[in-house]
mmCIF file of C-alpha atoms in Angstrom:
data_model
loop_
_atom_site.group_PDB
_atom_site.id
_atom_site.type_symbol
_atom_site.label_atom_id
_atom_site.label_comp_id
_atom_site.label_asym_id
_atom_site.label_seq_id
_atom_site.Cartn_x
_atom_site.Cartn_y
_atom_site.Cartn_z
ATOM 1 C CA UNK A 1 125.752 74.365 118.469
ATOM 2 C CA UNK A 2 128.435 72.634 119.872
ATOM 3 C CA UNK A 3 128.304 70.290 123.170
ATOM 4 C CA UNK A 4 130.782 70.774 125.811
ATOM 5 C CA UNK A 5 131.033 68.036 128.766
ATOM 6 C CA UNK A 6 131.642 70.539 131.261
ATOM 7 C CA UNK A 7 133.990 70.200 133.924
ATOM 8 C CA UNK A 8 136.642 71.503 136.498
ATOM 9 C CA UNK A 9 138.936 74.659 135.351
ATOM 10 C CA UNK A 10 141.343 77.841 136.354
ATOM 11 C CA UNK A 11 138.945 80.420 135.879
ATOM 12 C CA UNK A 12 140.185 84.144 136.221
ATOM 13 C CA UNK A 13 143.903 85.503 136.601
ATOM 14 C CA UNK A 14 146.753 86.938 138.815
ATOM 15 C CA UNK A 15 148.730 88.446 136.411
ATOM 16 C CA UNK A 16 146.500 90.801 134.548
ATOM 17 C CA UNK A 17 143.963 93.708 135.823
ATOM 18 C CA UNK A 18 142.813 93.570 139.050
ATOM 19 C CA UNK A 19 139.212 92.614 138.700
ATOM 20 C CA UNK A 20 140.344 88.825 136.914
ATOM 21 C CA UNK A 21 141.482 88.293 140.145
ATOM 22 C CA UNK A 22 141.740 86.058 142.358
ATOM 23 C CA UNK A 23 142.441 83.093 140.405
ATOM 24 C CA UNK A 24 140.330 79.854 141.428
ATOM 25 C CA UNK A 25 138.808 76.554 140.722
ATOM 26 C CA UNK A 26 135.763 76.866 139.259
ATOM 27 C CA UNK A 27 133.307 73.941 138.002
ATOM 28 C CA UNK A 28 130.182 74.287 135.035
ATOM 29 C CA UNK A 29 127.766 71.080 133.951
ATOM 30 C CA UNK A 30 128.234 70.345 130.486
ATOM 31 C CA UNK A 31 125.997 72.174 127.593
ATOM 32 C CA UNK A 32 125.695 73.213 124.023
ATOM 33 C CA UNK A 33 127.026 76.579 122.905
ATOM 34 C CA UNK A 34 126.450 78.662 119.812
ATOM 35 C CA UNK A 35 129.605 78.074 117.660
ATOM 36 C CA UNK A 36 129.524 81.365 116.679
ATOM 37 C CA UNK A 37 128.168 85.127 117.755
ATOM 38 C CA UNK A 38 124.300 85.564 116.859
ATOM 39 C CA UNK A 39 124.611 87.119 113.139
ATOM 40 C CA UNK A 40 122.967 90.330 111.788
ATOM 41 C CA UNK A 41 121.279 87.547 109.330
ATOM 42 C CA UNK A 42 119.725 85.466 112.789
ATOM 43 C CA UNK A 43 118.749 88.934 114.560
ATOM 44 C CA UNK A 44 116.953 90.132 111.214
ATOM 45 C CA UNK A 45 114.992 87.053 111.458
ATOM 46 C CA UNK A 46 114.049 87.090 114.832
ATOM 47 C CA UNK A 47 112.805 90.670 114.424
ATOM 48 C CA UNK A 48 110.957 89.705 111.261
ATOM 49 C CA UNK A 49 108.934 86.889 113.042
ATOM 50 C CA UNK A 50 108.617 88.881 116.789
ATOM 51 C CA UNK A 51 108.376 92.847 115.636
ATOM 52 C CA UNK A 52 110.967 93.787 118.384
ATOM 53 C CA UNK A 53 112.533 96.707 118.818
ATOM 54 C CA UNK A 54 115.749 97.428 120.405
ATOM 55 C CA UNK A 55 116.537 99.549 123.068
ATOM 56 C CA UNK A 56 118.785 101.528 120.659
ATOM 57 C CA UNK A 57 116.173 102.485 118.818
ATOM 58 C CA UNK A 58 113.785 103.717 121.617
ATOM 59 C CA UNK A 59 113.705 106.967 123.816
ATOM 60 C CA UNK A 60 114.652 106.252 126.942
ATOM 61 C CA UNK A 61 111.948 107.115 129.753
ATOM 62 C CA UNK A 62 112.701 110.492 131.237
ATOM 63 C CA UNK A 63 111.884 108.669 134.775
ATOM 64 C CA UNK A 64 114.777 106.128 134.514
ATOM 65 C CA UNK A 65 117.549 109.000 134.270
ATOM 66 C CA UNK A 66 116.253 111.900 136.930
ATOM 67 C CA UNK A 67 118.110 115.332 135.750
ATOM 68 C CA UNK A 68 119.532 114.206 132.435
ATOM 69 C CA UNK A 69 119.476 116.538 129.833
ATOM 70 C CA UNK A 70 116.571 115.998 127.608
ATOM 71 C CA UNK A 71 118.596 115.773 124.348
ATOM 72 C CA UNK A 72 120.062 113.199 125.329
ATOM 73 C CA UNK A 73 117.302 111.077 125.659
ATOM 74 C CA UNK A 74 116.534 109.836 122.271
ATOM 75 C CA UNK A 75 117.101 107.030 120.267
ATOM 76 C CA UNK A 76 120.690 106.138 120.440
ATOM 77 C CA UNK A 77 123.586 103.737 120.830
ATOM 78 C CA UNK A 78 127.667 104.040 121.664
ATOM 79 C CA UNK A 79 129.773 104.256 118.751
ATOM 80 C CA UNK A 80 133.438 104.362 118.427
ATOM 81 C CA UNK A 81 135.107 107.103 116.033
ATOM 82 C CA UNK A 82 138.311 107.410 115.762
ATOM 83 C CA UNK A 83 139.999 111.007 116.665
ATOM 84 C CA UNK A 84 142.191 112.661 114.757
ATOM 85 C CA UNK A 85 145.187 111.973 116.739
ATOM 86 C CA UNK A 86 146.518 111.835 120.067
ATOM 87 C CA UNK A 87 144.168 111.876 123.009
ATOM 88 C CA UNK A 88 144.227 111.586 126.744
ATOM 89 C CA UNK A 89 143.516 107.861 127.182
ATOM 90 C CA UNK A 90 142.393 108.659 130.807
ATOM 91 C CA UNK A 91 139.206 109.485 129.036
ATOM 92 C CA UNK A 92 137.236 107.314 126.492
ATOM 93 C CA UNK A 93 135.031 110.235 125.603
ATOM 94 C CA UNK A 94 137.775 110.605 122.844
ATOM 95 C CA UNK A 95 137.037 108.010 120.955
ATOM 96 C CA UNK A 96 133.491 106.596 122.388
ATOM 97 C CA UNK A 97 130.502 108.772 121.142
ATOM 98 C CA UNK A 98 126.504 108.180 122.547
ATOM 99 C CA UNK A 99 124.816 108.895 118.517
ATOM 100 C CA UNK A 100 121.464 108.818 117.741
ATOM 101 C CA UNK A 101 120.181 106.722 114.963
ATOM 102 C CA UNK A 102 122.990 103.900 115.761
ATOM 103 C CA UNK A 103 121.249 100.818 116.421
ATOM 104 C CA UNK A 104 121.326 97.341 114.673
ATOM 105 C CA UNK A 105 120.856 98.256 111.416
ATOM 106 C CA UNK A 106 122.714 101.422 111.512
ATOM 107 C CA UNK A 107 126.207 99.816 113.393
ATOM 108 C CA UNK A 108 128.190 103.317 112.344
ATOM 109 C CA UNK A 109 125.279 105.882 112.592
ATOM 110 C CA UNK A 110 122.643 107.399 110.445
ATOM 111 C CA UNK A 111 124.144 106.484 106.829
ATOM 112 C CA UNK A 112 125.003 103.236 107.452
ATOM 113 C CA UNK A 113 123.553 99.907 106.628
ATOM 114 C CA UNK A 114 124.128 96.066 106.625
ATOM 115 C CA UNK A 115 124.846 95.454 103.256
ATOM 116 C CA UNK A 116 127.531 93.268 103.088
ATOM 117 C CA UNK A 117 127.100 92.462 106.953
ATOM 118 C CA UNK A 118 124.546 89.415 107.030
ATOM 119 C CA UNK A 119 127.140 86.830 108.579
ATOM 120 C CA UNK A 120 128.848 89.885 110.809
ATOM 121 C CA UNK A 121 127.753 89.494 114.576
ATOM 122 C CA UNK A 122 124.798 92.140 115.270
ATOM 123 C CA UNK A 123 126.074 94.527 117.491
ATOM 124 C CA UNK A 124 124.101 97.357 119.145
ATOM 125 C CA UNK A 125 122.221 95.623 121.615
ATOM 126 C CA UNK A 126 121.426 96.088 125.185
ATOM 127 C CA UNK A 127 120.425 92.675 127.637
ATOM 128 C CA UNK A 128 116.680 93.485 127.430
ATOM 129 C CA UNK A 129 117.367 92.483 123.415
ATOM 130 C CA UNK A 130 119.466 89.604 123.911
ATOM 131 C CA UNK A 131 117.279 88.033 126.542
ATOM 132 C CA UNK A 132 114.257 88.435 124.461
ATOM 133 C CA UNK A 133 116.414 87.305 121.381
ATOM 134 C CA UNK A 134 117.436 84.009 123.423
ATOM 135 C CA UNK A 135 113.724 83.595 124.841
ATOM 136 C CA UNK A 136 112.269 83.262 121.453
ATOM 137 C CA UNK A 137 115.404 81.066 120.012
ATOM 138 C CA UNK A 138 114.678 78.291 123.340
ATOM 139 C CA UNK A 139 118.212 79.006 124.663
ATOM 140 C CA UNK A 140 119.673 80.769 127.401
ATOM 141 C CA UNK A 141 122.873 83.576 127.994
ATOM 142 C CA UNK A 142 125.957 81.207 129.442
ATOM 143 C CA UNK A 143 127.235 82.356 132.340
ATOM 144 C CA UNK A 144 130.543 83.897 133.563
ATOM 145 C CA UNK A 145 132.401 81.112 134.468
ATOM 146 C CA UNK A 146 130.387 78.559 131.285
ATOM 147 C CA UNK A 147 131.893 81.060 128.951
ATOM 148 C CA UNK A 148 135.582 81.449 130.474
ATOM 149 C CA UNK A 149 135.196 77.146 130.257
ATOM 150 C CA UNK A 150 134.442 77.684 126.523
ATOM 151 C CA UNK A 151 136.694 80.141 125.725
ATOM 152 C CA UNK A 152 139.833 78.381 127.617
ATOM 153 C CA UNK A 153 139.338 75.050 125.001
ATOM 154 C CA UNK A 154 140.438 72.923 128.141
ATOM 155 C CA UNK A 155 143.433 74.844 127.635
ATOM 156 C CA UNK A 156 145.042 76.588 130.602
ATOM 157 C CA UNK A 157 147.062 78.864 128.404
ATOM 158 C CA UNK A 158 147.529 83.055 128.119
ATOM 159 C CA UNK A 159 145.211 82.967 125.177
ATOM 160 C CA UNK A 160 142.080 80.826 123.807
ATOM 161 C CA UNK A 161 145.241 78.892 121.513
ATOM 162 C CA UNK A 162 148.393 79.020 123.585
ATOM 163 C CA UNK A 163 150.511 81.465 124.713
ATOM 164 C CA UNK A 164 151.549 83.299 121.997
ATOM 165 C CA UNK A 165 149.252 86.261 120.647
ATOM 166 C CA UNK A 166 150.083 85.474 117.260
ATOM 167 C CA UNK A 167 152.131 82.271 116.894
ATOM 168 C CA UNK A 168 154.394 81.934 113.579
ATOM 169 C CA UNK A 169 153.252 84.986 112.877
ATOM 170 C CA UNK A 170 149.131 84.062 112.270
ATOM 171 C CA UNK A 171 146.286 86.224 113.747
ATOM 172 C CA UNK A 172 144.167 84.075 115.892
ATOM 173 C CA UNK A 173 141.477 86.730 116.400
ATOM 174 C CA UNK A 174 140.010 89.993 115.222
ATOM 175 C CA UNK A 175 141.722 92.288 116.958
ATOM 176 C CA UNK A 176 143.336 95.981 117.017
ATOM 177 C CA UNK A 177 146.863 95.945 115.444
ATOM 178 C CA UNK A 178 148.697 99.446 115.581
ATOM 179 C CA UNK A 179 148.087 102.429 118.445
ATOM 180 C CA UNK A 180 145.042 102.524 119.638
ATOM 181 C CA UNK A 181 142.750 104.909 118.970
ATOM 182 C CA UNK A 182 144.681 106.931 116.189
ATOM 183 C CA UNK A 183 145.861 104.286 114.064
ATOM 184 C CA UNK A 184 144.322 100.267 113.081
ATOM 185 C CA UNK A 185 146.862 98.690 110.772
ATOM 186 C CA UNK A 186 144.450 95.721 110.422
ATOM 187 C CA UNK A 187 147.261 93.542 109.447
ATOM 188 C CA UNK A 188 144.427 90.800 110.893
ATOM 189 C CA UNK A 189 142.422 92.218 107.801
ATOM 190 C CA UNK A 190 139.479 93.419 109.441
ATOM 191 C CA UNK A 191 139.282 97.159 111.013
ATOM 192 C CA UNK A 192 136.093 96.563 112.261
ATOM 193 C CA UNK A 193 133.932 93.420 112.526
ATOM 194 C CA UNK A 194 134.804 90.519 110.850
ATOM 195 C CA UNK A 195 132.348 87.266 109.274
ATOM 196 C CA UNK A 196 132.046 84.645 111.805
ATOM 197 C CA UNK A 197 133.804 82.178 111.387
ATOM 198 C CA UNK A 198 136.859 84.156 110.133
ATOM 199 C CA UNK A 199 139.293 82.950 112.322
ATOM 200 C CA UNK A 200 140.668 78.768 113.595
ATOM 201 C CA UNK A 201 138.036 77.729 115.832
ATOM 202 C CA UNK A 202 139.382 76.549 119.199
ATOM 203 C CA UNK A 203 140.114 72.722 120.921
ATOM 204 C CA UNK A 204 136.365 73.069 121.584
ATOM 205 C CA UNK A 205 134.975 74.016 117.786
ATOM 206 C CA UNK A 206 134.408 77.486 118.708
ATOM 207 C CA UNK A 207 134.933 80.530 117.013
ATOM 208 C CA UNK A 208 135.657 83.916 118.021
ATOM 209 C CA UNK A 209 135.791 83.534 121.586
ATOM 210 C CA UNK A 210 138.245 86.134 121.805
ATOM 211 C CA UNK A 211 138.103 89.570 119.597
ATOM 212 C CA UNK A 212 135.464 90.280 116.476
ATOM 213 C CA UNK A 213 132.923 91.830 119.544
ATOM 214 C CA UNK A 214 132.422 91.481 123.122
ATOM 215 C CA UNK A 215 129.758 88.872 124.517
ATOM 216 C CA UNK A 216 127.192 89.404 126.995
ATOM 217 C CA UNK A 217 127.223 86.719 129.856
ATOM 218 C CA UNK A 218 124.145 86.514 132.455
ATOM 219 C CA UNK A 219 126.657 86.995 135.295
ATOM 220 C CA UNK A 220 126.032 90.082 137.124
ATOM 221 C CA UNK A 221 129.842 92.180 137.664
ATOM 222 C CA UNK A 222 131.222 92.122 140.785
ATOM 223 C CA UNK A 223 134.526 90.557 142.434
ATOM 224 C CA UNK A 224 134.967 86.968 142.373
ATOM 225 C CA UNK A 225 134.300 85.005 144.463
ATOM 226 C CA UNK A 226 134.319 81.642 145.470
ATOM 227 C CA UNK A 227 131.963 78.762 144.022
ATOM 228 C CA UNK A 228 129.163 77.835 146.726
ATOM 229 C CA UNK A 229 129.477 73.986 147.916
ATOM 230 C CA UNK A 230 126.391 71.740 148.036
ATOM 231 C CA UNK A 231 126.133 73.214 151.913
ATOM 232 C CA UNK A 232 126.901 77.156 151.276
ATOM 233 C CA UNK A 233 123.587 78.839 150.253
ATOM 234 C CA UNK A 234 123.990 81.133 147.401
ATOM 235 C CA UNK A 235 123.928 84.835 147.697
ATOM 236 C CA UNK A 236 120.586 86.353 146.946
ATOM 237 C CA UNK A 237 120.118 87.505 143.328
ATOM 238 C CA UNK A 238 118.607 90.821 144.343
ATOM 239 C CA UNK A 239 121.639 91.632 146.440
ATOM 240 C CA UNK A 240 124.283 90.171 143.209
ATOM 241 C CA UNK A 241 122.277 92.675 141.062
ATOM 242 C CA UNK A 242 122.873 95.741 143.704
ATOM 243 C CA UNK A 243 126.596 94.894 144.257
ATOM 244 C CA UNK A 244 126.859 95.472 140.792
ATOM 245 C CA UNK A 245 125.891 99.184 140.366
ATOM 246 C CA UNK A 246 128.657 100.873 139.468
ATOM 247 C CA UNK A 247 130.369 102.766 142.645
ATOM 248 C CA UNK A 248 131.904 106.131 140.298
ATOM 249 C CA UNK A 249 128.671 107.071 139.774
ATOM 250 C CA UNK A 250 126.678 107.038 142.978
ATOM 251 C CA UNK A 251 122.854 107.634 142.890
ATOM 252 C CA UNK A 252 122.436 105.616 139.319
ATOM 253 C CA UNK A 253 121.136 102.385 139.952
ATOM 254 C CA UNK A 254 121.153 100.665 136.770
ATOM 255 C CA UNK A 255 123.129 97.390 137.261
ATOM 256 C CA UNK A 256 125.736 96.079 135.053
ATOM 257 C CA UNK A 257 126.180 92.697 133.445
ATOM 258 C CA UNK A 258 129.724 90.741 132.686
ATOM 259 C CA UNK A 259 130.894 90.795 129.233
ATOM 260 C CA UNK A 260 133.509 88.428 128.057
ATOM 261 C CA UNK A 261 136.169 87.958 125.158
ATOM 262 C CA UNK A 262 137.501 91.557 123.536
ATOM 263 C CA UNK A 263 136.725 93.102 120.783
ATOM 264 C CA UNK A 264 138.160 94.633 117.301
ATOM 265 C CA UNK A 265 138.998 97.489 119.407
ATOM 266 C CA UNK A 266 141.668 95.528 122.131
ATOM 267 C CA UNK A 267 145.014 96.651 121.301
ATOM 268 C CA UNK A 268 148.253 96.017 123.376
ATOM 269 C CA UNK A 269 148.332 99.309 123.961
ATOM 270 C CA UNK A 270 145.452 99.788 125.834
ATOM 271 C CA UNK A 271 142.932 96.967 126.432
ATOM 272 C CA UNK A 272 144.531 93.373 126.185
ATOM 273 C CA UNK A 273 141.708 91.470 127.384
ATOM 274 C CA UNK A 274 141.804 89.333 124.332
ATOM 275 C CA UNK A 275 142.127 86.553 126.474
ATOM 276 C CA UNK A 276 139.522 84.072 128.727
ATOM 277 C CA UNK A 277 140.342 85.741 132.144
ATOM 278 C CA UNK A 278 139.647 88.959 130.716
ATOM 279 C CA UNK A 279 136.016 90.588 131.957
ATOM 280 C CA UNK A 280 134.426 94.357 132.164
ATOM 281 C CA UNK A 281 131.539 95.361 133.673
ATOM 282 C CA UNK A 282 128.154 96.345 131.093
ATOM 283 C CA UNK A 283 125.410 98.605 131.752
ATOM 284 C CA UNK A 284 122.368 96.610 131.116
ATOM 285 C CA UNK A 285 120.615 99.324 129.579
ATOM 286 C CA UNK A 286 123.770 100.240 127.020
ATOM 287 C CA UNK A 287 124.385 98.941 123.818
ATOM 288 C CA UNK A 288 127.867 99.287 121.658
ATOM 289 C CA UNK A 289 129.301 99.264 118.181
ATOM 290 C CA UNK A 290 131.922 96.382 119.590
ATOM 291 C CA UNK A 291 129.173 94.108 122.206
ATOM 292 C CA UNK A 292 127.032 90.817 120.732
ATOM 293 C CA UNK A 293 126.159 87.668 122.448
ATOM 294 C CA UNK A 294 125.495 84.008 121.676
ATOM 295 C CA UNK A 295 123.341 81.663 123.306
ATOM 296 C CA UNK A 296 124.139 77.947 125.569
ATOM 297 C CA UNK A 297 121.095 75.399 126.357
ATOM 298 C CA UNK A 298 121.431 73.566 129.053
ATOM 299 C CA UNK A 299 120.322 69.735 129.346
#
């Protein structure tokens, strides 16, 4: 881990989508992070010594999801594949697929494996994994605004290094080069997930902040909003989680998390949230080919 002082910082942004906004003064305590994403090598350990299973590799409870269709409900996880060309990108049922048999082990469906993929981040798992992962490693999930501090480097620049996306030419991250979803030139030379570690860490020590996979935070999604004084009570966690069900799909009450950083699938043509700002919204019962986490502790 690396420790981090804490401190005062420009968290969010005016100039990008709507929900990084408004910009504003935020303030975190100092702690240790993980200097890198929790590994397939780190998960396979924790499952050796604890026996857990993921949610990806569990049928979901009929109860949970009133009038789905019942094949649907089996062991399964979100997986990108590629289409065979152009697509409406008003809809990321092109390119994102719900397949059963992707989970941890399995990051591209039945077939696939981890050979190779020990020092990749582990990918596939929903918050019910990730908290038990971080309850049985003595750490914690950092929150919103302790990962933005991370990822920023004390920097208040467009990206986790400065304001070019690829200065002199270098990649700085794992991301999409090329249009997105038809064609990954991986000039960064990953097309998927990359080794931690691949990539400069930042003025913190940190690496991969930004691209490789998206990070879990403990921060439930919903606007921003200002940070509560000494005198300001906090808003109630129950009524954080509610604000956070997702309003296009009224009636489902599973609430959603906020994930940080971009992934090997954030191209400039469609998703540049390869930056600190950047921030989407997470079911907490979904997992992804393109989501991990790492862990803080706090003193």
């Amino acid at each position: 881990m690396v420790w981090l002082p804490g401190g005062t910082f420009r968290m969010g942004s005016d100039a990008h989508y709507p929900e990084e906004a408004p910009a504003h003064t935020a303030r975190v305590d100092g702690f240790w992070m993980d200097r890198h994403q929790v590994t397939n090598r780190n998960f396979a350990a924790f499952v050796r010594q604890t026996g857990h299973v993921t949610v990806a590799e569990t049928a979901p409870d009929p109860a949970d999801y009133p009038g789905a269709d019942p094949a649907l409900l089996v062991p399964a996880s979100v997986v990108f594949v590629r289409p065979p060309g152009r697509v409406d990108m008003r809809d990321v049922r092109n390119w994102w697929q719900l397949m059963p048999g992707a989970d941890w082990r399995h990051p591209y469906g039945p077939g696939s494996g981890l050979r190779g993929l020990d020092e990749h981040p582990v990918v596939h798992v929903a918050w019910a994994d990730v908290a038990a992962y971080a309850a049985w490693a003595g750490g914690d999930l950092p929150t919103e605004a302790e990962w933005e501090y991370a990822a920023s480097g004390g920097t208040t620049t467009e990206y986790a290094w400065g304001d070019e996306l690829t200065p002199g030419g270098e990649h700085r991250a794992n991301l999409w080069q090329g249009e997105f979803p038809v064609l990954n030139l991986a000039a960064d030379g990953y097309e998927t997930t990359a080794p931690v570690g691949s990539f400069p860490a930042n003025a913190f020590g940190l690496c991969d902040l930004i691209g490789n996979v998206w990070e879990w935070t403990s921060g439930w999604y919903g606007p921003h909003e200002p940070q509560q004084t000494c005198c300001a009570p906090a808003r109630p966690r129950g009524d954080a989680e509610r604000a956070s069900y997702d309003p296009a799909t009224p009636g489902v009450r599973i609430p959603r998390r906020v994930m940080k950083g971009g992934s090997f699938l954030c191209a400039p043509n469609y998703c540049r949230r390869y930056r600190p700002a950047a921030r989407m919204a997470q079911a907490v019962d979904t997992s992804t080919c393109h989501l991990g986490f790492r862990l803080v502790v706090r003193p």
